[in-house]
Short mmCIF file of C-alpha atoms in Angstrom, two decimals:
data_model
loop_
_atom_site.label_atom_id
_atom_site.label_comp_id
_atom_site.label_asym_id
_atom_site.label_seq_id
_atom_site.Cartn_x
_atom_site.Cartn_y
_atom_site.Cartn_z
CA MET L 630 75.35 159.22 122.92
CA LYS L 631 72.48 157.11 121.58
CA TYR L 632 73.82 157.73 118.07
CA LEU L 633 77.29 156.50 119.03
CA MET L 634 75.80 153.36 120.65
CA PHE L 635 73.75 152.72 117.49
CA VAL L 636 76.83 153.07 115.28
CA ALA L 637 78.82 150.77 117.58
CA ALA L 638 76.04 148.14 117.50
CA LEU L 639 75.72 148.38 113.70
CA PHE L 640 79.48 148.06 113.31
CA GLY L 641 79.39 144.96 115.48
CA VAL L 642 76.66 143.37 113.33
CA LEU L 643 78.55 144.14 110.13
CA ARG L 644 81.76 142.77 111.58
CA LEU L 645 80.01 139.55 112.64
CA SER L 646 78.47 139.17 109.18
CA ALA L 647 81.85 139.66 107.56
CA GLN L 648 83.36 137.00 109.83
CA GLU L 649 80.57 134.55 109.01
CA GLU L 650 80.98 135.14 105.29
CA SER L 651 84.71 134.60 105.53
CA GLU L 652 84.18 131.32 107.43
CA TYR L 653 81.68 129.91 104.89
CA ARG L 654 83.18 129.30 101.49
CA ASN L 655 81.65 127.48 98.61
CA PRO L 656 83.98 124.74 97.37
CA SER L 657 85.31 124.84 93.81
CA LYS L 658 83.28 123.20 91.05
CA THR L 659 85.87 120.44 90.82
CA SER L 660 85.56 119.79 94.54
CA GLN L 661 81.75 119.80 94.37
CA ALA L 662 81.74 117.43 91.40
CA TYR L 663 84.01 114.99 93.21
CA GLY L 664 81.82 115.21 96.32
CA ASP L 665 78.78 114.27 94.20
CA TYR L 666 80.75 111.41 92.64
CA ARG L 667 81.74 110.05 96.06
CA GLY L 668 78.16 109.97 97.31
CA LYS L 669 76.61 108.13 94.35
CA LYS L 670 75.06 104.74 94.96
CA THR L 671 75.19 101.76 92.61
CA VAL L 672 71.71 100.46 91.85
CA PRO L 673 71.48 96.66 91.43
CA PRO L 674 69.14 95.38 88.69
CA TYR L 675 67.73 92.34 90.54
CA GLY L 676 63.95 92.83 90.80
CA LEU L 677 64.48 96.57 90.86
CA ALA L 678 61.00 97.62 89.65
CA LYS L 679 59.30 95.22 92.08
CA VAL L 680 61.39 96.40 95.03
CA LYS L 681 60.81 100.07 94.21
CA ALA L 682 57.06 99.47 94.00
CA LEU L 683 57.06 97.78 97.40
CA ILE L 684 58.98 100.69 98.97
CA ASP L 685 56.63 103.22 97.38
CA LYS L 686 53.55 101.60 98.91
CA THR L 687 55.09 101.25 102.39
CA PRO L 688 53.86 103.80 104.97
CA PHE L 689 56.17 105.60 107.39
CA GLY L 690 56.21 104.19 110.89
CA ASP L 691 55.63 106.25 114.03
CA ASP L 692 59.39 106.60 114.39
CA GLU L 693 59.61 107.80 110.77
CA SER L 694 61.23 104.54 109.75
CA LEU L 695 60.23 103.10 106.39
CA ARG L 696 60.27 99.31 106.57
CA LEU L 697 58.65 96.71 104.41
CA SER L 698 56.19 94.55 106.29
CA ASN L 699 57.77 91.34 107.51
CA LYS L 700 55.58 89.40 105.08
CA ASP L 701 56.78 91.40 102.04
CA TYR L 702 60.38 91.39 103.26
CA MET L 703 60.54 87.64 103.86
CA ALA L 704 58.92 86.95 100.47
CA LEU L 705 61.79 88.59 98.60
CA PRO L 706 64.35 86.18 97.11
CA LEU L 707 67.97 86.78 98.10
CA ARG L 708 68.92 88.86 95.07
CA GLU L 709 65.88 91.10 95.48
CA LYS L 710 66.63 91.49 99.18
CA PHE L 711 70.13 92.61 98.12
CA THR L 712 68.59 95.23 95.83
CA TYR L 713 66.29 96.39 98.65
CA HIS L 714 69.21 96.87 101.03
CA MET L 715 71.37 98.61 98.46
CA ILE L 716 68.76 101.20 97.50
CA HIS L 717 66.98 101.67 100.82
CA ALA L 718 67.95 102.06 104.49
CA GLU L 719 64.99 101.56 106.80
CA ILE L 720 65.89 103.78 109.75
CA SER L 721 65.67 107.57 109.67
CA ALA L 722 68.78 109.25 111.08
CA GLN L 723 68.18 112.92 110.41
CA ASN L 724 71.11 115.17 111.31
CA CYS L 725 69.98 118.55 112.66
CA ASP L 726 73.46 120.09 112.34
CA VAL L 727 74.25 121.41 108.89
CA ARG L 728 77.71 120.27 107.93
CA PRO L 729 79.91 122.90 106.30
CA PRO L 730 80.98 122.15 102.73
CA ILE L 731 84.29 120.34 102.30
CA GLN L 732 86.99 122.33 100.55
CA ASP L 733 89.29 120.70 97.97
CA GLU L 734 87.52 117.35 98.37
CA ASP L 735 89.20 116.09 95.20
CA LYS L 736 92.67 116.52 96.72
CA LYS L 737 92.09 114.44 99.83
CA ILE L 738 91.95 110.82 101.00
CA PHE L 739 89.48 110.72 103.86
CA GLY L 740 89.38 108.43 106.87
CA GLN L 741 85.63 107.94 106.39
CA MET L 742 83.79 107.17 103.15
CA ALA L 743 80.95 109.27 101.80
CA GLU L 744 77.56 108.24 103.17
CA GLY L 745 75.51 106.14 100.80
CA PHE L 746 72.12 107.12 102.15
CA ASN L 747 70.61 110.49 102.80
CA GLU L 748 69.99 110.75 106.55
CA SER L 749 69.07 107.11 107.01
CA VAL L 750 70.82 103.93 108.12
CA TRP L 751 70.33 100.19 107.77
CA SER L 752 68.13 98.59 110.42
CA GLU L 753 69.17 95.63 112.55
CA ARG L 754 67.41 93.14 110.27
CA GLN L 755 69.16 94.67 107.28
CA THR L 756 72.64 94.42 108.79
CA LYS L 757 71.84 90.88 109.96
CA PHE L 758 70.92 89.94 106.41
CA LEU L 759 74.17 91.36 105.03
CA VAL L 760 76.33 89.57 107.59
CA SER L 761 74.38 86.29 107.42
CA ASN L 762 74.70 86.26 103.63
CA ARG L 763 78.25 87.56 103.59
CA ASP L 764 79.55 85.42 100.71
CA SER L 765 76.51 86.12 98.55
CA VAL L 766 76.72 89.87 99.24
CA MET L 767 80.38 89.99 98.20
CA ALA L 768 79.62 87.91 95.08
CA LEU L 769 76.73 90.19 94.06
CA VAL L 770 78.83 93.32 94.63
CA LYS L 771 81.56 91.88 92.40
CA GLU L 772 79.04 90.82 89.76
CA SER L 773 77.48 94.27 89.69
CA VAL L 774 80.79 96.19 89.75
CA ASN L 775 82.18 94.07 86.91
CA ARG L 776 79.23 95.23 84.82
CA SER L 777 79.26 98.92 85.74
CA LYS L 778 83.00 99.34 86.50
CA ARG L 779 81.92 101.42 89.49
CA MET L 780 81.58 100.70 93.19
CA GLY L 781 79.02 103.05 94.70
CA ALA L 782 79.03 104.35 98.26
CA ASN L 783 76.37 101.78 99.26
CA TYR L 784 78.48 98.86 98.03
CA LYS L 785 81.50 100.11 99.95
CA MET L 786 79.32 100.35 103.08
CA ALA L 787 78.18 96.75 102.54
CA ILE L 788 81.80 95.56 102.28
CA THR L 789 82.71 97.19 105.59
CA GLU L 790 79.52 95.82 107.17
CA VAL L 791 80.47 92.24 106.27
CA ASN L 792 84.20 92.83 106.88
CA GLY L 793 84.91 91.80 103.30
CA TRP L 794 88.71 91.71 103.52
CA GLU L 795 88.79 88.99 100.84
CA MET L 796 87.82 91.68 98.34
CA ILE L 797 91.05 93.67 98.81
CA PRO L 798 92.68 92.50 95.51
CA PHE L 799 89.42 93.28 93.67
CA ILE L 800 89.23 96.75 95.28
CA ILE L 801 92.85 97.51 94.35
CA GLU L 802 92.32 96.33 90.78
CA LEU L 803 89.22 98.51 90.48
CA TYR L 804 91.06 101.53 91.88
CA ASN L 805 94.05 101.04 89.59
CA ALA L 806 91.75 101.05 86.54
CA ASP L 807 91.41 104.85 86.68
CA HIS L 808 92.74 106.07 90.08
CA LYS L 809 89.57 108.15 90.35
CA ASP L 810 87.62 106.96 93.40
CA ARG L 811 89.76 107.74 96.46
CA ASP L 812 87.07 106.28 98.74
CA LEU L 813 88.32 102.89 97.51
CA LEU L 814 91.58 103.74 99.30
CA THR L 815 89.52 104.73 102.33
CA LEU L 816 87.74 101.36 102.14
CA LEU L 817 91.12 99.59 102.18
CA MET L 818 92.13 101.55 105.28
CA LEU L 819 88.82 100.80 107.04
CA LEU L 820 89.29 97.08 106.40
CA MET L 821 92.80 97.27 107.88
CA LYS L 822 91.46 99.26 110.83
CA ASP L 823 88.50 96.94 111.49
CA ASN L 824 90.83 93.94 111.43
CA GLU L 825 93.34 95.74 113.69
CA TYR L 826 96.26 95.32 111.29
CA LYS L 827 99.13 96.42 113.49
CA PRO L 828 101.45 98.00 110.88
CA PHE L 829 98.56 100.29 109.94
CA MET L 830 97.29 100.84 113.50
CA THR L 831 100.71 102.13 114.57
CA SER L 832 101.23 104.36 111.53
CA GLN L 833 101.13 108.13 111.32
CA SER L 834 98.25 107.88 108.84
CA TYR L 835 96.15 105.95 111.36
CA ARG L 836 96.76 108.52 114.11
CA LYS L 837 95.79 111.34 111.79
CA LEU L 838 92.67 109.66 110.41
CA TYR L 839 91.37 107.71 113.41
CA GLY L 840 93.21 109.07 116.44
CA ASP L 841 91.76 111.03 119.34
CA ASP L 842 91.68 114.30 117.37
CA ALA L 843 90.16 112.81 114.21
CA ASN L 844 86.66 113.54 112.94
CA TYR L 845 84.50 112.66 109.93
CA GLN L 846 86.45 115.07 107.73
CA SER L 847 89.95 113.94 108.73
CA TYR L 848 92.11 113.30 105.70
CA ILE L 849 95.59 112.83 104.32
CA ASP L 850 96.73 114.46 101.12
CA PHE L 851 96.03 112.66 97.87
CA ASN L 852 99.42 112.09 96.30
CA LYS L 853 101.35 109.21 94.76
CA ALA L 854 103.30 108.44 97.94
CA ASN L 855 100.16 108.10 100.10
CA GLU L 856 98.34 106.19 97.36
CA ASP L 857 101.21 103.68 97.00
CA LEU L 858 101.58 103.31 100.77
CA ILE L 859 97.90 102.48 101.32
CA ILE L 860 97.89 99.91 98.51
CA GLN L 861 101.11 98.29 99.70
CA ARG L 862 99.87 98.05 103.28
CA ALA L 863 96.54 96.60 102.16
CA THR L 864 98.34 94.07 99.95
CA ASP L 865 100.57 93.04 102.86
CA PHE L 866 97.54 92.80 105.16
CA TYR L 867 95.70 90.60 102.67
CA SER L 868 98.71 88.31 102.31
CA THR L 869 98.99 87.98 106.07
CA ARG L 870 95.24 87.63 106.72
CA GLY L 871 94.82 85.05 104.00
CA LYS L 872 97.28 82.60 105.56
#
């Protein structure tokens, strides 16, 4: 009897392990490569060495935040503050839950962009700086992107933070250059969402990406029809918003 119970218990363990293995799948190399591409930041050049040195000498706070002293922060000129914000988020936001890998990431247009910082977020003073210097932030993002021909995850976050709808034509032009970074399409949708653009808010895409059942991995398929639809809607929104 004990033997039968042992065999039954062992069979149960093996069955559970098999289930777990079947649920966890490593994504394809193409999917992984695109995931890495999505998460890359763009590093501004303005006072970069100085800003990095200041961050390196800053101690962690009791709450594990990593903030420049107010004296050092206020002494930075605007462009160097921009660099500081684009390479460093002051507040720790560690996520204890391990997220499963995304399958076929390269074949999807997500409702949410890749995170630009690893388990950290901008502090209140950082978001206040971005919003208060909205025009300068958008100008510096454009200046930097025109040099690198790339808009990193941190720059996209900054555009949503300042509600940079005026950048829609620039974002579309950048996307159309190589049709590679689908998070640019996500950025267009977030700008339409944040500005409550009704034709988008009442669409099937909106319900799927931002409705009650949506989550951080919600997506629509990457195909020409969806690509064209997002760009057309964003163009129409820009034309309407600009009047």
